Every structure is written in structure tokens, then in C-alpha cells.
């Protein structure tokens, strides 16, 4: 109803009328059909936040495109057809996505408690994995609160390398790695070790290493104990080898540059 559109009651001269309220898809479709020489894009952020197949409904069938980019099969959706007719597009006997309407969607595969996209839905899209890059991260060189000897980029790279090395032990997928924008610059600027730890360590403790905390941290009974220790011991709360490996790589890169 939000994505395609829904019928709402409307008071007109003390008389209740029911009118179709178009959603983003229908509005984008109208614009694309009215302007066939222009390109239009419909962007859906975090598409797996809802049951995508259910939200698309009969629109799902339109995602099959031919070589020219037009929907292979049309559908009959009375509400959309009536709406388009009122907008001057009376020749629409069936609904199809035209070649000048592009649909883009993002999704974070590591998010839990969200809907899984079924195979029939996913295979109708071209997929691209966005690499974890610090290229546009303006705060990548800021120091990590509680571990001033490491920058945010060095911290993340070390943690992610460790995750990749222990995927089987952790029983997680590589998408559990930390993103460049997992925190905001303001959090690093505050230089509050406790606040930083609750943001980042909670994720590592409760999500990434929930089956075996010892893969990342020295023995602590609770997350609270870990964070209390971090405020005084800093990098000392981590398992030996996580950040030493990063230091060794940095030294080797520096030597090669020289």
C-alpha cells in the first residue's frame, strides 16, 4: 500500500469518496511513461527491511525485462490503470515497466531481524557488492578512543582481517566485518573510551563473537567487565595477534615505499 498505492477515504462536499493515493512506484511509472525520452530512477533503501515479494505484489512480475529493458509480461492492476488514465495515459491496457525506468535497491546483508529475500525475487536483479572502502571516509585517520596509537582505519582493518581469518571458528559470514562508517566522526572526536567501546565492542561481543568471545578478547565474564577493563588497559583487552599483525603489515608497506 505504501509502495504501490492505496485507496483512502476523502470528504468532498460532505460526501465520502474513495480515491487512489499513488505510492512511489506508481508516481515513478507515471513520469517515465509521460517522458519516454528521459531516464528515471526509483531508489529503494534497505529493501530487505520489509517482505519485498509481498510489498511488490503483482508488480513482482514486471521485474522480468527483455533485452530492451521493457517488462516482458504485463499485469492488470485496476487502481494503477485508472490513476494513469486520469493523468492522460489512457492507452495503458496493461501495466509494464518501460525501459527508461530504472529501479535501484540497497541492502545490508549483515542486519539481523530483517526479511530474507527469496531466490525468485533476487535473481531478477543485477547485484553488485559495495566494497568496504575508506576512500571517502574523512575521519579514517582519527585516533581510536582508548587506543590512541591506532587510527580508525587501522582498527577496522585489523578487526576485519581477524574476522576473515576466523570465519569458521566464529561461524559467521564475511559480511559481519565492520564498515568504514560504522561510527561517526563525532564519536571518535569525543575521545570517550567507554562510549566507543559500548558502540563497537557490543557488536563484536554480542553479534560477531557471540559463540566464542575468546576469539577476540582476553577472558572476561561480561561485556561490562570487558568495557571496564578497556578504559584502563586499552588494546590489552584484545587477543594477542589482532593488532600486531596490522602493525607488521604497516611496517612492511612502509619499507616497500622506501
Rosetta silent file (secondary structure, phi, psi, omega in degrees, C-alpha in Angstrom):
SEQUENCE: XXXXXXXXXXXXXXXXXXXXXXXXXXXXXXXXXXXXXXXXXXXXXXXXXXXXXXXXXXXXXXXXXXXXXXXXXXXXXXXXXXXXXXXXXXXXXXXXXXXXXXXXXXXXXXXXXXXXXXXXXXXXXXXXXXXXXXXXXXXXXXXXXXXXXXXXXXXXXXXXXXXXXXXXXXXXXXXXXXXXXXXXXXXXXXXXXXXXXXXXXXXXXXXXXXXXXXXXXXXXXXXXXXXXXXXXXXXXXXXXXXXXXXXXXXXXXXXXXX
SCORE:     score description
SCORE:     0.000 S_00000001
   1 L     0.000  -37.875  177.855    0.000    0.000    0.000 S_00000001
   2 L   -75.612  -39.611 -174.244    2.846    2.450    0.716 S_00000001
   3 L   -76.346  -47.787 -177.538    4.989    1.356   -2.238 S_00000001
   4 L   -92.460  -46.238 -179.462    2.373    0.993   -4.981 S_00000001
   5 E   143.479  165.364 -179.376   -0.542    2.986   -3.573 S_00000001
   6 E  -152.140  162.192 -179.356   -3.759    2.584   -1.639 S_00000001
   7 E   -92.024  126.124  179.535   -7.349    3.780   -1.545 S_00000001
   8 E  -117.464  144.917  173.591   -8.123    6.456    1.033 S_00000001
   9 E   -73.605  143.512 -178.863  -11.498    7.956    2.007 S_00000001
  10 E  -139.204  134.008 -178.353  -11.830   11.655    1.142 S_00000001
  11 E   -89.496  119.170 -179.087  -14.544   14.107    2.175 S_00000001
  12 E  -130.290  109.998 -177.054  -15.864   16.092   -0.790 S_00000001
  13 L    53.235   48.875  177.805  -18.849   18.429   -0.192 S_00000001
  14 L    63.584   15.295  177.168  -19.841   16.378    2.856 S_00000001
  15 E  -117.557  131.126 -179.155  -19.783   13.261    0.727 S_00000001
  16 E   -81.969  123.507  175.926  -17.271   10.498    1.358 S_00000001
  17 E  -120.524  154.201 -179.657  -15.386    9.429   -1.750 S_00000001
  18 E  -112.876  121.374 -172.749  -12.671    6.821   -2.099 S_00000001
  19 E  -125.509  141.195  179.093   -9.629    7.862   -4.065 S_00000001
  20 E   -75.988  124.850  177.311   -6.448    6.030   -5.053 S_00000001
  21 E  -100.580  111.316 -175.093   -3.364    7.544   -3.445 S_00000001
  22 E   -71.336  144.033  174.573   -0.290    6.670   -5.571 S_00000001
  23 L   -95.843 -178.300 -177.800    2.880    5.387   -3.967 S_00000001
  24 H   -54.698  -39.917 -179.129    6.482    5.964   -5.152 S_00000001
  25 H   -63.266  -48.031 -176.974    6.327    3.163   -7.731 S_00000001
  26 H   -65.231  -38.537  178.553    3.171    4.468   -9.399 S_00000001
  27 H   -65.438  -43.191  178.623    4.451    8.056   -9.418 S_00000001
  28 H   -64.429  -40.695  179.035    7.769    6.962  -10.964 S_00000001
  29 H   -62.146  -43.849  178.944    5.909    4.852  -13.537 S_00000001
  30 H   -59.536  -46.957 -178.255    3.701    7.797  -14.497 S_00000001
  31 H   -64.300  -40.203 -179.254    6.674   10.114  -15.005 S_00000001
  32 H   -66.836  -40.005 -179.358    8.571    7.536  -17.062 S_00000001
  33 H   -69.673  -34.339 -179.622    5.569    6.849  -19.317 S_00000001
  34 H   -75.398  -24.467 -176.367    4.898   10.552  -19.848 S_00000001
  35 L  -128.425   70.622 -173.781    8.534   11.276  -20.704 S_00000001
  36 L   -63.189  -18.599 -179.456    9.831    8.303  -22.741 S_00000001
  37 L   -90.932   -2.070  177.736   12.955   10.197  -23.846 S_00000001
  38 L  -109.420  155.921  178.212   14.094   10.823  -20.269 S_00000001
  39 L  -102.238  137.796 -179.899   15.557    8.362  -17.786 S_00000001
  40 E  -127.379  145.008  179.978   14.011    7.922  -14.336 S_00000001
  41 E  -125.986  134.216  173.400   15.286    6.052  -11.295 S_00000001
  42 E  -109.386  118.238 -175.408   13.355    4.687   -8.348 S_00000001
  43 E  -107.702  124.876  179.604   15.680    4.110   -5.372 S_00000001
  44 E  -113.083  114.413 -179.405   14.675    1.765   -2.552 S_00000001
  45 L   -87.466  133.896  178.817   16.876    1.954    0.512 S_00000001
  46 L    51.000   65.663 -174.397   17.353   -1.230    2.563 S_00000001
  47 H   -62.593  -24.989 -178.713   14.925   -3.313    0.545 S_00000001
  48 H   -85.858   10.545  175.065   15.151   -6.245    2.981 S_00000001
  49 H   -74.866  -13.962  177.304   13.614   -4.159    5.793 S_00000001
  50 L  -134.210  173.362  176.723   10.258   -5.447    4.625 S_00000001
  51 L   -77.232   91.719 -169.654    8.884   -8.546    2.949 S_00000001
  52 H   -56.822  -45.352 -178.126    9.900   -7.415   -0.538 S_00000001
  53 H   -60.702  -38.423  179.603    7.956  -10.032   -2.502 S_00000001
  54 H   -72.260  -39.611 -179.621    4.792   -9.145   -0.594 S_00000001
  55 H   -65.445  -41.161  178.749    5.357   -5.385   -0.907 S_00000001
  56 H   -69.635  -33.493  179.176    5.864   -5.623   -4.658 S_00000001
  57 H    58.541 -131.742 -178.718    2.798   -7.841   -5.012 S_00000001
  58 H   -71.942  -12.996  176.265    1.795   -8.257   -8.658 S_00000001
  59 H   -64.337  -25.514  178.622    4.495   -5.705   -9.601 S_00000001
  60 H   -47.436  -41.460 -176.401    6.932   -8.574   -8.949 S_00000001
  61 H   -64.422  -26.349 -176.063    6.079   -9.988  -12.400 S_00000001
  62 H   -75.978  -11.320 -177.037    7.208   -6.773  -14.094 S_00000001
  63 H   -72.406  -15.720  173.054   10.806   -7.213  -12.945 S_00000001
  64 L   -75.220  113.944 -176.929   11.419   -9.646  -15.803 S_00000001
  65 E  -111.198  150.212  175.740   12.818   -7.365  -18.516 S_00000001
  66 L   -85.887 -174.139 -176.211   13.546   -8.042  -22.173 S_00000001
  67 L   -65.071  -21.120  179.303   16.774   -7.077  -23.950 S_00000001
  68 L   -91.537   -6.323  178.013   15.478   -3.543  -24.455 S_00000001
  69 L    96.448    1.490  177.222   14.667   -3.073  -20.782 S_00000001
  70 L   -88.727  151.929  175.954   10.885   -3.285  -21.021 S_00000001
  71 E   -58.487  134.323  178.531    8.846   -5.659  -18.873 S_00000001
  72 L   -69.755  -37.117 -175.063    8.387   -8.972  -20.670 S_00000001
  73 L  -122.764  144.244  177.672    4.952   -9.512  -19.173 S_00000001
  74 L  -100.361  162.914  176.366    2.203   -7.074  -18.354 S_00000001
  75 E  -127.982  160.426  174.149   -0.238   -7.075  -15.444 S_00000001
  76 L  -109.933  106.809  178.075   -3.729   -5.738  -14.973 S_00000001
  77 L  -120.870  102.975 -172.015   -3.862   -3.523  -11.910 S_00000001
  78 H   -56.717  -42.791 -177.520   -7.131   -1.598  -11.963 S_00000001
  79 H   -62.935  -46.263 -179.771   -6.051    1.045   -9.452 S_00000001
  80 H   -66.696  -41.950 -178.316   -2.839    1.918  -11.285 S_00000001
  81 H   -64.529  -41.568  177.419   -4.555    1.848  -14.681 S_00000001
  82 H   -63.948  -40.793 -179.957   -7.359    4.169  -13.505 S_00000001
  83 H   -63.439  -46.915 -179.066   -4.806    6.537  -11.983 S_00000001
  84 H   -64.267  -35.616  178.442   -2.701    6.642  -15.177 S_00000001
  85 H   -62.969  -41.463  179.027   -5.860    7.186  -17.236 S_00000001
  86 H   -66.939  -23.937  179.738   -6.759   10.229  -15.136 S_00000001
  87 L   -90.958    9.705  175.813   -3.238   11.512  -15.756 S_00000001
  88 L    94.538    4.424 -179.401   -3.767   11.354  -19.512 S_00000001
  89 L  -103.571   68.325 -173.062   -2.234    7.925  -20.163 S_00000001
  90 L   -80.822   -8.201 -176.847   -5.382    6.224  -21.440 S_00000001
  91 L   -86.052   -0.047 -177.487   -3.590    3.834  -23.795 S_00000001
  92 L   -79.506   92.914  178.445   -2.290    1.644  -20.913 S_00000001
  93 L   -82.995  -26.635  171.667   -4.273   -1.594  -21.341 S_00000001
  94 L  -136.549  158.238  179.364   -1.719   -3.452  -19.255 S_00000001
  95 E   -93.955  128.363  174.056    0.922   -2.222  -16.851 S_00000001
  96 L  -139.128  150.693  174.003    4.565   -2.642  -17.839 S_00000001
  97 L   -83.403  122.768 -179.911    7.796   -1.059  -16.638 S_00000001
  98 L   -77.234  164.908 -175.697    9.266    0.901  -19.558 S_00000001
  99 L   -68.065  -17.425 -178.903   12.964    0.778  -20.450 S_00000001
 100 L   -92.301    6.824  175.954   13.552    4.328  -19.190 S_00000001
 101 E  -111.143  115.126 -179.241   12.561    3.459  -15.611 S_00000001
 102 E  -105.304  140.290  178.030   15.393    2.007  -13.532 S_00000001
 103 E  -117.486  121.637  177.492   14.941    0.526  -10.080 S_00000001
 104 E  -114.967  144.407  179.298   17.877    0.518   -7.668 S_00000001
 105 E  -141.659  145.522  174.682   17.847   -1.011   -4.196 S_00000001
 106 L  -113.114  156.431  173.338   20.318   -1.244   -1.330 S_00000001
 107 L  -156.015  144.521  175.195   20.505   -3.826    1.407 S_00000001
 108 L  -103.418  107.653 -173.494   22.771   -4.566    4.355 S_00000001
 109 L   -70.225  -16.151 -177.423   23.151   -8.322    4.391 S_00000001
 110 L   -87.751  -11.508  179.777   24.559   -8.387    7.930 S_00000001
 111 L   -65.067  135.129  178.180   21.478   -6.845    9.544 S_00000001
 112 L   -97.396  168.528  178.055   19.565   -9.289   11.698 S_00000001
 113 L    59.237   31.098  172.996   15.830   -9.491   12.323 S_00000001
 114 L  -122.434  170.976 -176.077   15.045   -8.400    8.779 S_00000001
 115 L   -76.141  144.883  174.225   13.402  -10.278    5.942 S_00000001
 116 L   -89.845  136.556  178.624   15.355  -12.633    3.718 S_00000001
 117 L   -82.542  125.778 -178.602   14.922  -12.077    0.002 S_00000001
 118 L   -72.599  157.304 -173.802   13.754  -15.260   -1.701 S_00000001
 119 H   -58.940  -40.485 -178.677   15.700  -16.596   -4.681 S_00000001
 120 H   -61.163  -33.856  179.148   12.922  -15.942   -7.194 S_00000001
 121 H   -76.743  -47.219 -174.774   12.973  -12.263   -6.244 S_00000001
 122 H   -63.277  -39.306 -174.162   16.769  -11.843   -6.079 S_00000001
 123 L   -69.345   -8.444  178.014   17.531  -13.447   -9.442 S_00000001
 124 L   -87.919    1.601 -179.352   15.537  -10.746  -11.226 S_00000001
 125 L  -116.545  152.610  166.492   18.105   -8.127  -10.201 S_00000001
 126 L   -87.137  131.398 -174.208   21.684   -7.422  -11.201 S_00000001
 127 L  -112.541  141.627  175.513   23.712   -7.484   -7.992 S_00000001
 128 L  -135.817  129.516  177.088   26.847   -5.568   -7.036 S_00000001
 129 L   -88.831  127.033  179.127   28.643   -5.851   -3.714 S_00000001
 130 L   -83.438  119.107 -177.325   29.821   -2.496   -2.389 S_00000001
 131 L   -71.713  150.070  178.308   33.373   -2.875   -1.109 S_00000001
 132 L   -78.870   99.750 -174.598   34.329   -1.588    2.318 S_00000001
 133 L  -120.515  142.835  177.397   36.442    1.409    1.325 S_00000001
 134 L   -97.238    7.822 -175.126   37.952    4.259    3.351 S_00000001
 135 L   -55.200  -42.790 -178.023   38.402    6.403    0.249 S_00000001
 136 L  -104.644   13.750  179.201   35.596    8.800    1.190 S_00000001
 137 L   -90.393  101.043 -174.211   35.904    8.375    4.954 S_00000001
 138 L   -69.645  -16.769 -178.661   37.187   11.769    6.096 S_00000001
 139 L  -106.181   18.636 -176.412   37.792   10.576    9.659 S_00000001
 140 L   -62.228  -27.093 -177.912   39.811    7.462    8.781 S_00000001
 141 L   -95.354    5.125  177.459   42.990    8.944   10.314 S_00000001
 142 L   -74.896  146.530 -177.747   41.383    9.950   13.618 S_00000001
 143 E   -73.544  149.608  178.642   42.616    8.089   16.688 S_00000001
 144 E   -82.928  126.109  177.589   40.526    5.399   18.326 S_00000001
 145 L   -56.611  126.343 -178.394   39.364    6.372   21.852 S_00000001
 146 L    90.492  -14.611  179.657   41.244    4.182   24.352 S_00000001
 147 E  -141.048   63.398 -172.395   43.735    3.090   21.660 S_00000001
 148 E   -61.273  -18.881 -179.291   45.334    6.351   20.551 S_00000001
 149 E   -76.302   -7.446 -179.465   48.174    4.504   18.816 S_00000001
 150 E  -120.816  139.010  173.820   45.741    3.254   16.171 S_00000001
 151 E   -82.426  167.646  178.440   43.715    5.193   13.651 S_00000001
 152 H   -60.383  -41.586  179.464   40.113    4.258   12.877 S_00000001
 153 H   -63.725  -42.230  179.670   41.196    2.749    9.552 S_00000001
 154 H   -65.236  -40.133  179.329   43.910    0.651   11.224 S_00000001
 155 H   -61.774  -51.309 -177.403   41.467   -0.518   13.894 S_00000001
 156 H   -63.778  -43.745 -179.587   38.804   -1.570   11.399 S_00000001
 157 H   -61.285  -41.808  179.280   41.288   -3.219    9.049 S_00000001
 158 H   -64.683  -46.667  179.876   42.792   -5.247   11.886 S_00000001
 159 H   -62.000  -45.141 -177.645   39.406   -6.355   13.200 S_00000001
 160 H   -67.317  -36.973  176.176   38.144   -7.266    9.724 S_00000001
 161 H   -63.469  -37.412  179.213   41.278   -9.233    8.879 S_00000001
 162 H   -68.236  -40.883  177.275   40.799  -11.182   12.104 S_00000001
 163 H   -61.407  -47.479 -178.882   37.157  -11.886   11.298 S_00000001
 164 H   -60.917  -33.713 -178.162   38.094  -13.086    7.806 S_00000001
 165 H   -75.037  -24.526 -174.206   40.768  -15.336    9.290 S_00000001
 166 L  -121.083   31.329 -179.112   38.361  -16.937   11.791 S_00000001
 167 H   -57.372  -42.433 -177.754   35.112  -17.216    9.839 S_00000001
 168 H   -67.495  -41.551  179.552   34.834  -20.938   10.502 S_00000001
 169 H   -68.667  -39.643 -179.077   35.502  -20.586   14.246 S_00000001
 170 H   -76.803  -21.765 -176.557   33.116  -17.643   14.584 S_00000001
 171 L    57.946   47.419  177.030   30.515  -19.362   12.372 S_00000001
 172 L  -131.731  168.112  174.856   29.651  -16.101   10.640 S_00000001
 173 L   -92.518  164.893 -177.488   29.818  -14.775    7.097 S_00000001
 174 H   -64.851  -17.234  179.829   32.295  -12.170    5.929 S_00000001
 175 H   -72.884    1.057  174.051   29.549   -9.544    5.910 S_00000001
 176 H   -81.551   -3.356  178.607   29.944   -9.338    9.688 S_00000001
 177 L   -64.792  153.889 -177.169   33.037   -7.221    9.103 S_00000001
 178 L   -79.768  137.119  179.057   32.893   -3.628   10.340 S_00000001
 179 L   -84.917  159.590 -178.819   32.166   -0.911    7.776 S_00000001
 180 L   -60.765  -27.898 -177.521   34.189    2.269    7.369 S_00000001
 181 L  -109.527   29.552  179.032   31.201    4.302    8.563 S_00000001
 182 L   -61.659  -34.777  176.018   30.219    2.058   11.475 S_00000001
 183 L  -117.887  168.667  175.920   30.845    5.042   13.782 S_00000001
 184 L  -100.450  157.479  179.567   30.597    8.775   13.235 S_00000001
 185 H   -58.034  -35.134 -178.425   33.494   11.214   13.361 S_00000001
 186 H   -61.675  -33.391  179.496   31.903   12.857   16.418 S_00000001
 187 H   -67.549  -40.018  178.455   32.256    9.634   18.413 S_00000001
 188 H   -70.594  -37.631 -177.959   35.992    9.492   17.717 S_00000001
 189 H   -65.840  -30.565  179.766   36.388   13.219   18.395 S_00000001
 190 H   -66.314  -24.693 -179.748   34.851   12.862   21.868 S_00000001
 191 L    54.322   40.810  178.889   37.721   10.548   22.795 S_00000001
 192 L  -104.132  103.527 -175.142   35.468    8.722   25.246 S_00000001
 193 H   -60.561  -39.865 -178.408   36.791    5.153   25.536 S_00000001
 194 H   -66.654  -45.122 -179.211   33.688    3.874   27.324 S_00000001
 195 H   -64.395  -40.447  178.046   31.264    5.360   24.809 S_00000001
 196 H   -63.745  -43.621 -177.263   33.330    3.999   21.907 S_00000001
 197 H   -64.221  -41.452  179.632   33.509    0.557   23.486 S_00000001
 198 H   -64.941  -29.540  179.262   29.765    0.327   24.039 S_00000001
 199 H   -76.436  -47.749 -172.142   29.248    1.181   20.372 S_00000001
 200 H   -93.842  -45.093 -175.935   31.848   -1.142   18.827 S_00000001
 201 H   -67.522  -33.086  178.216   32.581   -3.832   21.419 S_00000001
 202 H   -59.850  -39.083  178.453   28.912   -4.601   21.956 S_00000001
 203 H   -66.217  -45.870 -179.450   28.697   -5.532   18.266 S_00000001
 204 H   -65.172  -42.301 -175.816   31.806   -7.720   18.428 S_00000001
 205 H   -72.190  -47.075 -171.126   30.775   -9.350   21.725 S_00000001
 206 H   -92.071  -17.258 -174.432   27.065   -9.880   21.070 S_00000001
 207 H  -120.108  -58.051 -175.115   27.000  -10.431   17.314 S_00000001
 208 H   -71.655  -51.748 -174.074   30.320  -11.362   15.728 S_00000001
 209 L  -109.415   32.941 -175.046   31.922  -13.435   18.504 S_00000001
 210 L   -65.407  -24.372 -179.824   28.800  -14.413   20.430 S_00000001
 211 L   -84.753  -23.362 -179.630   29.696  -18.127   20.225 S_00000001
 212 L  -157.374   92.523 -178.984   33.255  -17.672   21.461 S_00000001
 213 H   -62.598  -24.995 -176.809   34.293  -14.326   22.939 S_00000001
 214 H   -66.977  -14.497  177.481   37.806  -15.684   23.370 S_00000001
 215 H   -68.357  -28.572 -179.648   38.493  -15.419   19.645 S_00000001
 216 L  -108.400  -40.465 -168.923   38.644  -11.642   20.078 S_00000001
 217 E  -118.428  156.046  170.022   39.075  -10.856   23.746 S_00000001
 218 L   -68.570  164.268 -172.470   41.025  -11.992   26.769 S_00000001
 219 L   -59.960  117.338  172.902   38.876  -13.758   29.410 S_00000001
 220 L  -139.350  140.982 -175.720   36.070  -11.530   30.736 S_00000001
 221 L   -74.669  -36.886 -176.388   32.798  -12.759   32.192 S_00000001
 222 L  -135.645  165.105  175.508   30.584   -9.991   30.873 S_00000001
 223 H   -62.563  -36.495  179.387   30.578   -7.178   28.340 S_00000001
 224 H   -63.010  -41.359  177.203   30.535   -4.748   31.250 S_00000001
 225 H   -62.955  -41.145 -179.988   33.723   -6.285   32.649 S_00000001
 226 H   -61.366  -46.247 -177.313   35.337   -6.029   29.217 S_00000001
 227 H   -68.669  -38.040  175.953   34.479   -2.352   28.833 S_00000001
 228 H   -61.164  -40.698  179.578   35.669   -1.516   32.357 S_00000001
 229 H   -68.828  -36.432 -178.639   38.970   -3.198   31.567 S_00000001
 230 H   -63.470  -34.300 -178.054   39.254   -1.393   28.239 S_00000001
 231 H   -62.900  -24.031  179.762   39.078    2.004   29.932 S_00000001
 232 H  -111.185  -31.986 -174.692   42.380    1.267   31.702 S_00000001
 233 H  -100.419  -14.597  179.019   44.068   -1.409   29.563 S_00000001
 234 H    56.997 -127.406 -176.145   43.136   -0.268   26.059 S_00000001
 235 H   -61.638  -15.717 -179.034   44.377   -2.667   23.401 S_00000001
 236 H   -63.689  -15.007  179.676   45.371   -5.079   26.186 S_00000001
 237 H   -79.199  -14.729 -177.136   41.810   -6.466   26.316 S_00000001
 238 E   -87.903  154.723  176.061   42.214   -7.955   22.845 S_00000001
 239 L   -60.478  139.357  178.076   43.618  -11.319   21.937 S_00000001
 240 L   -61.411  134.266  176.587   47.306  -11.218   21.063 S_00000001
 241 L   112.405  -23.333 -176.775   47.911  -11.083   17.334 S_00000001
 242 H   -65.472  -52.992 -176.321   44.965   -8.970   16.170 S_00000001
 243 H   -94.369  -21.293  175.643   46.717   -5.616   16.049 S_00000001
 244 H   -63.721  -37.391  179.803   50.290   -6.894   15.975 S_00000001
 245 H   -64.176  -39.645  178.930   49.544   -8.383   12.551 S_00000001
 246 H   -66.018  -40.585  179.585   48.351   -4.996   11.321 S_00000001
 247 H   -62.370  -38.636 -179.822   51.491   -3.313   12.690 S_00000001
 248 H   -66.439  -41.003  178.450   53.653   -5.842   10.839 S_00000001
 249 H   -64.351  -42.178 -179.473   51.821   -5.194    7.563 S_00000001
 250 H   -62.868  -41.537  179.566   52.177   -1.415    8.007 S_00000001
 251 H   -63.855  -39.541  179.851   55.909   -1.761    8.642 S_00000001
 252 H   -67.765  -39.354  177.950   56.301   -3.896    5.526 S_00000001
 253 H   -64.385  -41.188  179.491   54.354   -1.369    3.425 S_00000001
 254 H   -63.107  -41.512  179.653   56.499    1.464    4.745 S_00000001
 255 H   -64.204  -41.300  178.625   59.664   -0.467    3.932 S_00000001
 256 H   -64.878  -37.366  178.681   58.424   -1.145    0.396 S_00000001
 257 H   -65.538  -36.719  178.672   57.595    2.534   -0.114 S_00000001
 258 L   -67.686    0.000    0.000   61.109    3.481    0.922 S_00000001
